[in-house]
Every structure is written in C-alpha cells, then in structure tokens.
mmCIF file of C-alpha atoms in Angstrom:
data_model
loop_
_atom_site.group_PDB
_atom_site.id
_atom_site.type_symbol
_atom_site.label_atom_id
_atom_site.label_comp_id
_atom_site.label_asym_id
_atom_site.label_seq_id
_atom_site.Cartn_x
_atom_site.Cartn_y
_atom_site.Cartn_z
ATOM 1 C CA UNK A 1 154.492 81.912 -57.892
ATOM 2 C CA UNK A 2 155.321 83.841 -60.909
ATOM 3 C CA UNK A 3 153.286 86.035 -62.699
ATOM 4 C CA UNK A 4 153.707 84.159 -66.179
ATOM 5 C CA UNK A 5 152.362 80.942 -67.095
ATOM 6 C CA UNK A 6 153.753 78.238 -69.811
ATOM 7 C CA UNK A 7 152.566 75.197 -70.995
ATOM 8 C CA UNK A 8 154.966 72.870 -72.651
ATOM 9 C CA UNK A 9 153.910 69.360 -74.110
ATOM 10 C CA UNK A 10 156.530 66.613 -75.007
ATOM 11 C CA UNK A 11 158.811 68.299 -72.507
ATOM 12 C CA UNK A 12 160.406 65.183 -71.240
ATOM 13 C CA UNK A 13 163.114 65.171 -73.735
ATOM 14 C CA UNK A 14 164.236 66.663 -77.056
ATOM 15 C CA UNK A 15 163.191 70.466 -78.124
ATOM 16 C CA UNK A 16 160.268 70.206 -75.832
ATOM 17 C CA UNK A 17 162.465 69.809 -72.582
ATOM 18 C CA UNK A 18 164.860 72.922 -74.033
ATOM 19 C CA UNK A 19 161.703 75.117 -74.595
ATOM 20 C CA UNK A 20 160.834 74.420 -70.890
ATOM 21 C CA UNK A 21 163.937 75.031 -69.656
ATOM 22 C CA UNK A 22 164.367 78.483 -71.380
ATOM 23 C CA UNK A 23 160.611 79.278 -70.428
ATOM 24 C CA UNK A 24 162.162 78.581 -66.938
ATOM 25 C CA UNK A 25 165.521 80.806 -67.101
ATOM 26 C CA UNK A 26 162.472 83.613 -68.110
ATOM 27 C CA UNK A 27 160.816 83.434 -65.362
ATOM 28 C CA UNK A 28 157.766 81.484 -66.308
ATOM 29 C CA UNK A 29 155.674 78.847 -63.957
ATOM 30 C CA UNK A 30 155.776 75.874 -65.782
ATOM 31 C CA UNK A 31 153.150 73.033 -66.707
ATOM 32 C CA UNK A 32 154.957 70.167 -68.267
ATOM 33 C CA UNK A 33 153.443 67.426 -69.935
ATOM 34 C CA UNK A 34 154.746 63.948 -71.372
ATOM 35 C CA UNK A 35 153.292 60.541 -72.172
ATOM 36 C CA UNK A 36 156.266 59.040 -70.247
ATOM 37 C CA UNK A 37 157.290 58.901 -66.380
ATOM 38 C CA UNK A 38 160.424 60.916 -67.352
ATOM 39 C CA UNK A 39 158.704 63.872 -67.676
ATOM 40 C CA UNK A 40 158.651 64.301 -63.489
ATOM 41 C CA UNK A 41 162.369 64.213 -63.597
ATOM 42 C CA UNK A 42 162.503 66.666 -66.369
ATOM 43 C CA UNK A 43 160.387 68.643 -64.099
ATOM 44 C CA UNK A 44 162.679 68.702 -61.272
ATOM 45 C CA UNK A 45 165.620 69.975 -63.516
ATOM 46 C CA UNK A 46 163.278 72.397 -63.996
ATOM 47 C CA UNK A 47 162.862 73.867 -60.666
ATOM 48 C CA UNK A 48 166.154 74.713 -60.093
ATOM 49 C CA UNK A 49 165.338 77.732 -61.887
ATOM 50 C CA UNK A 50 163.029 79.057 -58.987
ATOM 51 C CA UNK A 51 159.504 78.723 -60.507
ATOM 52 C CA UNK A 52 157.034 76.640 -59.740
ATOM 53 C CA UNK A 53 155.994 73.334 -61.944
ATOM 54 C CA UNK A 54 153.882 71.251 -62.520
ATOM 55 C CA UNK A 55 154.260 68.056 -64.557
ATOM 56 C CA UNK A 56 151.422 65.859 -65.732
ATOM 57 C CA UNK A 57 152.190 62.526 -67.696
ATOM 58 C CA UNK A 58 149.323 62.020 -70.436
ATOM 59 C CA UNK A 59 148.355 60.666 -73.985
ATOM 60 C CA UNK A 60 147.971 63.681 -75.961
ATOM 61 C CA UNK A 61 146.881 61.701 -78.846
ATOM 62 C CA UNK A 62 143.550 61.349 -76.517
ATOM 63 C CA UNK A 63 140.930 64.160 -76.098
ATOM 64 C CA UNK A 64 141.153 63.062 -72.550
ATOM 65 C CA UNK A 65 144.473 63.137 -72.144
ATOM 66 C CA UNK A 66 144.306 66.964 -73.479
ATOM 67 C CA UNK A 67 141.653 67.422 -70.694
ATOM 68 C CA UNK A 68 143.420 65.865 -67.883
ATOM 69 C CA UNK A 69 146.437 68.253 -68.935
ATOM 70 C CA UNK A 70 144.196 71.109 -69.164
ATOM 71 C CA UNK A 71 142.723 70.425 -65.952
ATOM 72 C CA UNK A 72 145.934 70.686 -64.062
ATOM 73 C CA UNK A 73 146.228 74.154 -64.734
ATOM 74 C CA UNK A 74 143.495 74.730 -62.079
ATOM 75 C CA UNK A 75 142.089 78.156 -64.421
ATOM 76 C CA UNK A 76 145.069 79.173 -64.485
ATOM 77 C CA UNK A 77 145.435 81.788 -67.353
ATOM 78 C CA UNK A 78 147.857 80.786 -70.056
ATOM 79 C CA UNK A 79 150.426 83.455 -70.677
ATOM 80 C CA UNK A 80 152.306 80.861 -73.207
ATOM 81 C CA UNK A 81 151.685 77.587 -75.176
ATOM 82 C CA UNK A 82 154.690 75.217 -76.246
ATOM 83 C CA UNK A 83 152.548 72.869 -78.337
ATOM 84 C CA UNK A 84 155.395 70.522 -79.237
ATOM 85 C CA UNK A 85 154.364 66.743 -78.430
ATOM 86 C CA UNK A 86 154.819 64.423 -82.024
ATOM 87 C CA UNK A 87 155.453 61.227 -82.983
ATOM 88 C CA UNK A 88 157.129 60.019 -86.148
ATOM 89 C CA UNK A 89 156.852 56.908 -87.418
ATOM 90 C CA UNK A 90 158.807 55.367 -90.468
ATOM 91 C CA UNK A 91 158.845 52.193 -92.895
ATOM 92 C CA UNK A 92 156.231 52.000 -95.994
ATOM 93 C CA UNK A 93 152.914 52.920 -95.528
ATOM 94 C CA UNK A 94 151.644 49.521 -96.409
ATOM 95 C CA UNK A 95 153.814 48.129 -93.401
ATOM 96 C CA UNK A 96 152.386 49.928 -90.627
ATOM 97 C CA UNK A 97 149.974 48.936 -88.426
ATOM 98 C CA UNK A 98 146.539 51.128 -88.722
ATOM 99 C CA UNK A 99 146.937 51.701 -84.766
ATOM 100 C CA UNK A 100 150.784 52.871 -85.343
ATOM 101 C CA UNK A 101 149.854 55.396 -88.089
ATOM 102 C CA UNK A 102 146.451 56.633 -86.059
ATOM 103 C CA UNK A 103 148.708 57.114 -83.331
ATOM 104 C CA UNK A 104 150.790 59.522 -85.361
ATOM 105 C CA UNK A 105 147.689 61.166 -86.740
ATOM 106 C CA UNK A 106 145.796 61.519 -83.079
ATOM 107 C CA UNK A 107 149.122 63.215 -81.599
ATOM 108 C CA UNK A 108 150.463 65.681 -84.404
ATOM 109 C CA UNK A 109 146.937 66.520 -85.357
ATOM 110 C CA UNK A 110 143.785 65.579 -83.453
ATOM 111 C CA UNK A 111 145.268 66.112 -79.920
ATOM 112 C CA UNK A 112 147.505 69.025 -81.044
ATOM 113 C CA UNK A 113 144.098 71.111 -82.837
ATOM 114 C CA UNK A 114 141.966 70.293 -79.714
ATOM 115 C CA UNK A 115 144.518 71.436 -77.286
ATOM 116 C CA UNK A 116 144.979 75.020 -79.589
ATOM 117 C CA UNK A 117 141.392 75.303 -79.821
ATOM 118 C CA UNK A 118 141.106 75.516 -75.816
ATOM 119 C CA UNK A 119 143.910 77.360 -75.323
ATOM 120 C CA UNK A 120 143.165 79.969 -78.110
ATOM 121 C CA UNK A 121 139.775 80.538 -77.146
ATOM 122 C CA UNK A 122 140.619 81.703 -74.024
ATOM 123 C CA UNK A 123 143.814 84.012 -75.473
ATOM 124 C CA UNK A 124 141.088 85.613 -78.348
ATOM 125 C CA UNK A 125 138.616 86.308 -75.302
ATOM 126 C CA UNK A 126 141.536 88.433 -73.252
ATOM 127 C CA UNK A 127 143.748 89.698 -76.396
ATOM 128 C CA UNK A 128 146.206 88.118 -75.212
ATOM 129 C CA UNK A 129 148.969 85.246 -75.297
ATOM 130 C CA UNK A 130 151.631 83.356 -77.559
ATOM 131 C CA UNK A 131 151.248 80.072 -78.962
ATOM 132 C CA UNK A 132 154.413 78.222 -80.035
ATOM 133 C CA UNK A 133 153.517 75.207 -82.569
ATOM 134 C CA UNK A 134 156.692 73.062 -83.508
ATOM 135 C CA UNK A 135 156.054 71.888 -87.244
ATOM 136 C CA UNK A 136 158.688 70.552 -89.515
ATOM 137 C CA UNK A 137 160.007 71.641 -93.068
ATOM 138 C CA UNK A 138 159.427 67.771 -93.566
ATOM 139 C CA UNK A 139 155.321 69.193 -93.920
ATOM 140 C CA UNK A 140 157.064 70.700 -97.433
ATOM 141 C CA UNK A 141 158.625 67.563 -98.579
ATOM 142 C CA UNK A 142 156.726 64.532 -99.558
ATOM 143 C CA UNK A 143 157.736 61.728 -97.216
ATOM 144 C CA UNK A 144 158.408 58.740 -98.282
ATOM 145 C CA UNK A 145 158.929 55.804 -95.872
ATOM 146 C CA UNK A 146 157.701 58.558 -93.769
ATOM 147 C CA UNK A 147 154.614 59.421 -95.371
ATOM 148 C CA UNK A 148 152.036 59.905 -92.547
ATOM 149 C CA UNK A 149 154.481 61.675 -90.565
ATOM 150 C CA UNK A 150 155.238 63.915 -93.343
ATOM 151 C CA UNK A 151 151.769 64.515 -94.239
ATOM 152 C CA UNK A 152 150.868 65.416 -90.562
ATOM 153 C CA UNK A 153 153.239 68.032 -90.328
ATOM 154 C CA UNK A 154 151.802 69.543 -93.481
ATOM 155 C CA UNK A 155 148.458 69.800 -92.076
ATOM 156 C CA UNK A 156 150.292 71.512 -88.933
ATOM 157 C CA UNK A 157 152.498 74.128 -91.209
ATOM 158 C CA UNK A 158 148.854 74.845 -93.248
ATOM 159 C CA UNK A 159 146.867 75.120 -90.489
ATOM 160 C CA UNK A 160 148.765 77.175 -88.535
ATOM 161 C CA UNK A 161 148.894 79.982 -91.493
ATOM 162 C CA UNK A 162 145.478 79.318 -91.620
ATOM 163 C CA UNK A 163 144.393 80.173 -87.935
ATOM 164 C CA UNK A 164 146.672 83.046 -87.381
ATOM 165 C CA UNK A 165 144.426 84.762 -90.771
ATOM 166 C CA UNK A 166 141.868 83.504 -88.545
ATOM 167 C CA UNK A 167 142.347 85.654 -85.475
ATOM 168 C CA UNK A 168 144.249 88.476 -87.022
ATOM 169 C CA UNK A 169 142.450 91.166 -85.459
ATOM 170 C CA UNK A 170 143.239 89.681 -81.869
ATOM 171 C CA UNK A 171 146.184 91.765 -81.909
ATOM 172 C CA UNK A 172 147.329 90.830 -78.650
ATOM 173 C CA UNK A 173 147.696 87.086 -79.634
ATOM 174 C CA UNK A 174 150.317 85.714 -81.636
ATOM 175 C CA UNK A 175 150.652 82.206 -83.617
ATOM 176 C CA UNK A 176 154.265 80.994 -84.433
ATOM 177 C CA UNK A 177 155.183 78.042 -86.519
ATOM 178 C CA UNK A 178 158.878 76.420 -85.679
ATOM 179 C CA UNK A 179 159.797 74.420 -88.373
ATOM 180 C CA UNK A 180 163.322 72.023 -87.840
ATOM 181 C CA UNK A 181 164.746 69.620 -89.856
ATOM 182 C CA UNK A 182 165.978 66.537 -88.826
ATOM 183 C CA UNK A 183 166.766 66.980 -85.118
ATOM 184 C CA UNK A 184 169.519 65.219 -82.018
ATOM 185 C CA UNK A 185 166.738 63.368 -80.201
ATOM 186 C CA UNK A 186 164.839 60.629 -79.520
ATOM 187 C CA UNK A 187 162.785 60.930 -82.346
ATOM 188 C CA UNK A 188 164.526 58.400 -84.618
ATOM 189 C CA UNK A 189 164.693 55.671 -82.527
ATOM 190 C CA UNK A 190 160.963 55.898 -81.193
ATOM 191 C CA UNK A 191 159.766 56.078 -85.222
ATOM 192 C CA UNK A 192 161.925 52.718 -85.638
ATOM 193 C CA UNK A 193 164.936 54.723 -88.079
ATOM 194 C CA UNK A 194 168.175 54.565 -86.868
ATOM 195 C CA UNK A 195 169.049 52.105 -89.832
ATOM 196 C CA UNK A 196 167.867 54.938 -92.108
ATOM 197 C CA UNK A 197 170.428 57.446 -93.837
ATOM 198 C CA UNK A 198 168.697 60.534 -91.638
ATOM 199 C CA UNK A 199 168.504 58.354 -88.539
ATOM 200 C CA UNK A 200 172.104 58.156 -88.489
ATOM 201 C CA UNK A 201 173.209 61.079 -89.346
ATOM 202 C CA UNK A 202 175.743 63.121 -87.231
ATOM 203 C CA UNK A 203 174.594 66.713 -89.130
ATOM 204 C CA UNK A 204 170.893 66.696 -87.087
ATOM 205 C CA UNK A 205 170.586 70.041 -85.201
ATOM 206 C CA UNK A 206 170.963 70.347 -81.557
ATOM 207 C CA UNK A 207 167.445 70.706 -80.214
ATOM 208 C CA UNK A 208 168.878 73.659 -77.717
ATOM 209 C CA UNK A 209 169.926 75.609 -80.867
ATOM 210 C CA UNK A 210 166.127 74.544 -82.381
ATOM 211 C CA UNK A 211 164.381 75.286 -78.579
ATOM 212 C CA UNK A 212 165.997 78.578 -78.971
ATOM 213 C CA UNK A 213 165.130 80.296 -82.422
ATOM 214 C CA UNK A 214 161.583 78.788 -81.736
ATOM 215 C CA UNK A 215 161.756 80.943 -78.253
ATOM 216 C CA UNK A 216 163.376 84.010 -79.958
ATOM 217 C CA UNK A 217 160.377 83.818 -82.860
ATOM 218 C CA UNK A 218 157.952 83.030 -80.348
ATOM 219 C CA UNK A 219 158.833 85.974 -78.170
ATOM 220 C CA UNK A 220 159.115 88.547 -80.946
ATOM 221 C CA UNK A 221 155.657 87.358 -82.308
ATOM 222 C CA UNK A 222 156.706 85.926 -85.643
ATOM 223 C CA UNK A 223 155.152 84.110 -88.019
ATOM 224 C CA UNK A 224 157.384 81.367 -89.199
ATOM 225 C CA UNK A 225 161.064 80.682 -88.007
ATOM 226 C CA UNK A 226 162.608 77.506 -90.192
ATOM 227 C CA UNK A 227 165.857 76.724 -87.864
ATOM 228 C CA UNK A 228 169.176 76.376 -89.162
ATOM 229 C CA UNK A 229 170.691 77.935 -92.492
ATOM 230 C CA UNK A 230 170.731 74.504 -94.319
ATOM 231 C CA UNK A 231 167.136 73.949 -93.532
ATOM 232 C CA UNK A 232 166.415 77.234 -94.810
ATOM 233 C CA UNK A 233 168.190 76.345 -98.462
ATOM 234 C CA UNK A 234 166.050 73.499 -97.922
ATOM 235 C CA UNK A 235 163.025 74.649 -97.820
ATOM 236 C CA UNK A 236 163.465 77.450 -100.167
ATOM 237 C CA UNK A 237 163.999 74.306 -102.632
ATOM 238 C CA UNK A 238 161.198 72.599 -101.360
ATOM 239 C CA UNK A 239 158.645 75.324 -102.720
ATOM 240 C CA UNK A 240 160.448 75.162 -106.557
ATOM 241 C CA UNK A 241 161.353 71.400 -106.671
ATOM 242 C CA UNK A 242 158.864 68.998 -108.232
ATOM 243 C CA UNK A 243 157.179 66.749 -106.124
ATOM 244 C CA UNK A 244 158.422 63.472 -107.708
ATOM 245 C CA UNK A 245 162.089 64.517 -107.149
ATOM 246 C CA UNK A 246 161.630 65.875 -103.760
ATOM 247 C CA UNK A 247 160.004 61.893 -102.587
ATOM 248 C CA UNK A 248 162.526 60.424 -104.544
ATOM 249 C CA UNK A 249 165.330 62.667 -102.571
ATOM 250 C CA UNK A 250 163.430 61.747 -99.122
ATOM 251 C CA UNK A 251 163.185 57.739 -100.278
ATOM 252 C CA UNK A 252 167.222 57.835 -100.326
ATOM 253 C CA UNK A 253 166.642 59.062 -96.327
ATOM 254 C CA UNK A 254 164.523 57.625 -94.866
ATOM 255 C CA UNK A 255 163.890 54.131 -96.493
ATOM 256 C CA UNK A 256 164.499 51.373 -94.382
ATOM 257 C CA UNK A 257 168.338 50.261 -94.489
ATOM 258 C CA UNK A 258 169.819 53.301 -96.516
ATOM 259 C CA UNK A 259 172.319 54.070 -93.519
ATOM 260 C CA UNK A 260 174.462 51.293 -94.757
ATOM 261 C CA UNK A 261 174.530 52.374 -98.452
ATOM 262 C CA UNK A 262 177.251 54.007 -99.869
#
C-alpha cells in the first residue's frame, strides 16, 4: 500500500482514465470510479503500475451513488481528488427529454458539488489535499444545441473560483479548475454528436495531453490551467466577444447535421 491516496471519477475512459494512469506512474493508490463495467478493466491497466486499486462502478448523478463511492474508501484519507465524471448531451433544448437534461444536470453539478463537499471537508479539517475539477472553456461560451451542457460547466468554472475564495486560508488545500476544449473521446458519441461539425472534427485534443496539464496544474497548486494554445485564444475571446456572436459561432458546431455542411 502506498502512502498516497487518489480518487478519480469517470476513469473508465477519456481524460479520466489518463489522470488515473498518471496518478498511478506517481505512486498513488487508486480508487476508480465509473457508471460502466469498463471501469474494472481500466482498473487492471492500472495495476501494472504497482499500487493498489480499487474500482467501484456507480451513478454519480445519484447522492447514493457518491456515497457508495465514498464508502469504498474504507476512511481512507484522501491525499487527491480527480473529480472528472460529465455527461454532455446535444440537440435543441426543446428536444430533449427532461430525464436526459436532469441527467446532465445531476452528474456535472449535483453529484459533482456533493462529492467536493465531502471530500473538502475532510481536506479543510487536516490542511491538507488537492482537488482536481475538470470544467470546460465551453462554461465561457453560450451553447447552443448544447445549452444545458454548456450552462453546467459554467456553474462548475464559477463555483470552483468561488470555493477556493472560500477556503483560502486552508493553505494546505488547493482547488484547480482544468478547462479543455473539445476533446478525442467518447464524449461525442454518448451526447448523440458525431453528425455535428465539433463531433467530427479531427483537431479535438488528445485527452493524455489534457490528463497531463490538468496533473501538472494540479500538482503545482494552480488555479486555472485552460489546455491547449488554441483553447487559450479561445477563451481569451470568449471574455471580449458578445454573447449573441459567441452562440451564433457555437450553433455552426454543434447543431445537429453541420458536419456535412460545407
């Protein structure tokens, strides 16, 4: 058993498994947490670092699905916290199901808040830990055909600013927002885009390259890390563009069918 302690959620693929595996190559225990089987073969890559982990497959979108993850860490103290489960979801907003766009809402923001609140309260008690929260500069873009996703992440990238004021004299505890762009993963397919302009893409980021400027941040206790110079420029532009241009921008991304548009 190591002496360190990480817990990453949505580990199973995407930035989430990179993040695990680099906590891994450092020498941290892992917990690993997924809402799909696949996360208990992600775990056994894993292990051939020489730590121990633990996987745990669970609806994060559900207080009890926090609590059944947080119970497998058997009081465990937590040295480090990858909270990076999400869900996107794309179309109109007047297409989606009210279960579909809960679902987004429950797992960027109810499940992700309750899960920082436990872990947190713990860290502020000891002065001491690092919380990794992946946002998205999409939470500086109005998101249309993309809209509750979008909107999600800005409640993330705020609140996260927000707590770290919060517990600024807990000097020993740091609060890091990773912010990506469009990213290589699974992401696109599970929030029904691949027929969208973004969705198809072949400039999204390599969620290694993403995993590891959130890890470098993370490590060196910063506040923000936006990865990858072009998502930089654009979210420098994000903060001096009007709104109306910036949804009309996204609308040419994300709306249904604009991958076959010239």
């Amino acid at each position: 058993m190591a002496n360190k302690f990480a817990i990453i959620t949505g580990a199973s693929t995407g930035i989430g498994f990179e993040l695990a595996s680099i906590a891994a190559e450092n020498g941290y225990d892992l917990l690993v947490v997924a809402d799909e089987p696949l996360i208990d073969a992600a775990a056994e890559d894993f292990k051939r670092h020489g730590v121990q982990v633990t996987s745990v497959e669970a609806d994060l979108a559900t207080l009890q699905g926090v609590d059944h993850l947080l119970a497998a860490t058997n009081g465990r103290q937590v040295d480090v916290l990858c909270a990076n489960a999400g869900r996107g979801l794309g179309h109109g907003f007047l297409d989606q199901e009210v279960a579909d766009w809960r679902r987004v809402i429950d797992t960027n923001i109810t499940g992700t808040l309750y899960l920082l609140q436990k872990v947190l309260t713990d860290m502020v008690a000891r002065d001491g830990g690092k919380i990794l929260i992946t946002g998205s500069i999409a939470g500086f873009i109005p998101g249309s055909f993309q809209a509750v996703y979008n909107g999600s992440k800005a409640f993330v990238d705020s609140f996260a600013d927000a707590i770290r004021n919060e517990i600024k004299d807990s000097k020993g505890v740091t609060v890091t927002t990773l912010m990506p762009g469009p990213v290589e993963t699974e992401f696109f397919d599970r929030a029904d885009m691949l027929d969208t302009s973004v969705g198809a893409s072949e400039t999204k980021s390599d969620p290694a390259d993403v995993a590891r400027d959130g890890w470098d941040a993370l490590m060196k206790g910063e506040a923000h890390i936006v990865s990858g110079w072009k998502n930089k420029v654009q979210a420098a532009m994000a903060h001096v563009t009007p709104a109306a241009i910036l949804a009309e921008q996204h609308r040419k991304m994300a709306e249904p069918g604009s991958a076959n548009e010239d």
